[in-house]
Coordinates of N, CA and C in Angstrom, one line a residue:
X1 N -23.3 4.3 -1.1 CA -22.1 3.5 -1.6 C -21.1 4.4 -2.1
X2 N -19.9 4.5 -1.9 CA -19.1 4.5 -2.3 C -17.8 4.3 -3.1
X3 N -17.8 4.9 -4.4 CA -17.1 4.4 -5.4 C -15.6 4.1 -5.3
X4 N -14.9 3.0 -5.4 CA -14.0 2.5 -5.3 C -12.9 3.2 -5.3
X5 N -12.5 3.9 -6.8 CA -11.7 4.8 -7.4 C -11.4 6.1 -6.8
X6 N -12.9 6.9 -6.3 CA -12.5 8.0 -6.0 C -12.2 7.8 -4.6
X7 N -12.6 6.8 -3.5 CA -12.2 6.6 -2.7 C -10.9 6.6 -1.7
X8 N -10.5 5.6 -2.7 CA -8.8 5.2 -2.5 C -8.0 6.5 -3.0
X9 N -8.1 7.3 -3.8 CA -7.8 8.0 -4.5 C -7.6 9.7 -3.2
X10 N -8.6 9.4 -2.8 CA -8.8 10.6 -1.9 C -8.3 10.1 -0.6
X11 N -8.2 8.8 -0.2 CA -7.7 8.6 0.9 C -6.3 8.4 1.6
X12 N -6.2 8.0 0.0 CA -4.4 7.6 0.3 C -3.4 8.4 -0.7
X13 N -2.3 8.5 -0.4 CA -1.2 9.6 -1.3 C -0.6 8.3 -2.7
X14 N -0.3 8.9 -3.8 CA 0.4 8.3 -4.1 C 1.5 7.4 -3.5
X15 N 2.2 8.2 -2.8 CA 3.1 7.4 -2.5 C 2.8 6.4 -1.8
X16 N 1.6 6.2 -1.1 CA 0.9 5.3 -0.2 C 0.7 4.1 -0.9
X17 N 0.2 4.3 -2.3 CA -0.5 3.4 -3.0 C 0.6 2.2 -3.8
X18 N 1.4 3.4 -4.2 CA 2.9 2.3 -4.9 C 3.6 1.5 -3.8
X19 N 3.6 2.2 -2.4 CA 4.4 1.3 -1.4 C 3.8 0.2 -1.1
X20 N 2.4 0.1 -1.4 CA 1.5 -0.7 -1.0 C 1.4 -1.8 -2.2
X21 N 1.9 -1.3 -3.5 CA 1.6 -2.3 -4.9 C 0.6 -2.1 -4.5
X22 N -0.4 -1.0 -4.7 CA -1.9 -1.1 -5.4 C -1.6 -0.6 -6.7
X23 N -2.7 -1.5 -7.6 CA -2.5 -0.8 -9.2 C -4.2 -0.5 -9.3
X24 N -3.8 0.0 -10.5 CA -5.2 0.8 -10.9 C -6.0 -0.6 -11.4
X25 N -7.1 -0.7 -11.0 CA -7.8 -1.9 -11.3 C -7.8 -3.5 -10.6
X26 N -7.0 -3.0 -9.5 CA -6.9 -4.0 -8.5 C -8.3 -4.2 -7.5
X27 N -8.5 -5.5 -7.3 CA -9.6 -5.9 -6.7 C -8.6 -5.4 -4.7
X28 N -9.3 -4.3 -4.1 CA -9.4 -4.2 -2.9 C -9.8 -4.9 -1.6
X29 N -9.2 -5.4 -1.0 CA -10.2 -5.9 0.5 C -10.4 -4.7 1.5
X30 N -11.2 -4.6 2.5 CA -11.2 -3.6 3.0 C -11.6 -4.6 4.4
X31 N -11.0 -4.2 5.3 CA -11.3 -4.5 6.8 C -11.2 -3.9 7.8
X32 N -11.6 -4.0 9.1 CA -11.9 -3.1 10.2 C -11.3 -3.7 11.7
X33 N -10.3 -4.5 11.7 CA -10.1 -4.9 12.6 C -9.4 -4.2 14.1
X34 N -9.9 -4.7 15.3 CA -9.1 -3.4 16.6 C -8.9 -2.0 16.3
X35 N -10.1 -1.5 15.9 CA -10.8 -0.3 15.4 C -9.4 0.5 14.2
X36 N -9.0 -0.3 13.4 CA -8.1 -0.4 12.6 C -8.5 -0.5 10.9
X37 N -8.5 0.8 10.1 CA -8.6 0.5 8.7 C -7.3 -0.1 7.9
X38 N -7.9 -1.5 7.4 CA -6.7 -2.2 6.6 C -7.5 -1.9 5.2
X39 N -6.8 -1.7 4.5 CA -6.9 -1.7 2.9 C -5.9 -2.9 2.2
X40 N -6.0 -3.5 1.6 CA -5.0 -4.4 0.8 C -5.3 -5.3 -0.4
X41 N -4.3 -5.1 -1.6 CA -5.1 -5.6 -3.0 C -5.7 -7.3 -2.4
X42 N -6.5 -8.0 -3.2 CA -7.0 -8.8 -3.2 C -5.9 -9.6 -4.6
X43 N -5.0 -10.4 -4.4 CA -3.9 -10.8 -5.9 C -4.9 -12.3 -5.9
X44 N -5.1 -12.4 -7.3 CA -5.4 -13.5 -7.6 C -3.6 -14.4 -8.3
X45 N -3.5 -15.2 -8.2 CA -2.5 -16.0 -8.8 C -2.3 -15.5 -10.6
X46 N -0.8 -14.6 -10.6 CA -0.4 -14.3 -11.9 C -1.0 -14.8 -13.0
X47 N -1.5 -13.7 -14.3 CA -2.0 -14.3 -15.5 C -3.7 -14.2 -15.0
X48 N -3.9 -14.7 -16.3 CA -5.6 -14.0 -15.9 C -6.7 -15.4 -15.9
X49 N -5.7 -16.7 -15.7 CA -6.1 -17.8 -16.0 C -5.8 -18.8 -14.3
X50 N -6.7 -19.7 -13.9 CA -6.6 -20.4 -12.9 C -6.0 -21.9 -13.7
X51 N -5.2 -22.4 -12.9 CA -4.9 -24.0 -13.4 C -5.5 -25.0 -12.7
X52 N -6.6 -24.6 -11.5 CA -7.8 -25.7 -11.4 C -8.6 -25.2 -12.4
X53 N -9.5 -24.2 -12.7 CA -10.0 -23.6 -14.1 C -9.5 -24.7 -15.4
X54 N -8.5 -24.9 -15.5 CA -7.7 -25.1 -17.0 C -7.8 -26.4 -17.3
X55 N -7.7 -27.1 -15.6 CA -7.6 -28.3 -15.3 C -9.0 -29.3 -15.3
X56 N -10.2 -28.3 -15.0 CA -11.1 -28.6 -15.3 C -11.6 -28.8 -17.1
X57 N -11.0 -28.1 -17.3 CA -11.2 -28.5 -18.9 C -11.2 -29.7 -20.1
X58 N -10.1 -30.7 -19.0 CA -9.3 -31.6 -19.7 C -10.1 -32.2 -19.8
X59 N -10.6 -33.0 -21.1 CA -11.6 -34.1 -21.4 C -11.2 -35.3 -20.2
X60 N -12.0 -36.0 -19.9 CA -11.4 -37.2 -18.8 C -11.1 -38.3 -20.0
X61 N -11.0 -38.3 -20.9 CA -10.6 -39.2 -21.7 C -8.9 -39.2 -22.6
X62 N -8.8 -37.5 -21.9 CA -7.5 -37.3 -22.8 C -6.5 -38.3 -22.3
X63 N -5.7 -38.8 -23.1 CA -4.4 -39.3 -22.9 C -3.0 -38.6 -23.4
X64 N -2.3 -38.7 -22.7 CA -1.1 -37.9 -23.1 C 0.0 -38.9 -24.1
X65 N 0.1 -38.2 -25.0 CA 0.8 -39.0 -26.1 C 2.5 -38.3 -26.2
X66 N 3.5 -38.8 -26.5 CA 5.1 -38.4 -26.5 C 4.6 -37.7 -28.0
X67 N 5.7 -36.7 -28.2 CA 5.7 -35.5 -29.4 C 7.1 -36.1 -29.4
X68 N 7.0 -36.0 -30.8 CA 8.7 -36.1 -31.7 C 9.3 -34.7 -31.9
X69 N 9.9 -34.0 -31.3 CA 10.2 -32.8 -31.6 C 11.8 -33.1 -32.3
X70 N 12.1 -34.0 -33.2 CA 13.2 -33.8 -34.1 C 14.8 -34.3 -32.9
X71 N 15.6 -33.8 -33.7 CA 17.2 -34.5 -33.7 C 17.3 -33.1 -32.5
X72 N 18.0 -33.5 -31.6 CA 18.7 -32.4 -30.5 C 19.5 -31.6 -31.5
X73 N 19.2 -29.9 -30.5 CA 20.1 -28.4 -31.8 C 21.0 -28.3 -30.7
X74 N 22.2 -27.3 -31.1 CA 23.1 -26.8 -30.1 C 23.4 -27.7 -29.0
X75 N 23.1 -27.2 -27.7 CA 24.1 -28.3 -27.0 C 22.8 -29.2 -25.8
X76 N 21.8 -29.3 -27.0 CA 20.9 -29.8 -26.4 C 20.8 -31.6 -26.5
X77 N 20.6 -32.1 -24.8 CA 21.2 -33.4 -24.2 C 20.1 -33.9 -24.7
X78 N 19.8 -35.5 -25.1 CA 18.4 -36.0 -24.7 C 19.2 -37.7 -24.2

């Protein structure tokens, strides 16, 4: 096996890496297609949190209630 880090590291130039947006700690895919090495980050959706994840959380009994958040400031409409 082959360690991730030193891998990419030895294979590709910096400049390879930044044109590519790989960051350090990025989840890699690696494929072999038409005798072709593709490397490319694996992006999960911004933030470190899923909103089906989040959405699973919601009690099924919650109900959403109106918030009084006070008298409009500045040139704010309601």
């Amino acid at each position: 096996m082959v360690h991730g880090t030193f891998f990419i590291r030895n294979l590709l130039s910096i400049e390879v890496i930044a044109v590519a947006n790989i960051l350090v700690g990025d989840e890699l895919g690696i494929i072999t297609p038409k005798d072709q090495l593709v490397i490319k980050p694996i992006r999960k959706i911004h933030g470190k949190y899923d909103l089906q994840d989040l959405i699973a959380l919601i009690p099924s009994c919650y109900q959403v209630q109106e918030e009084n958040w006070g008298v409009p400031l500045g040139r704010e409409v309601w």
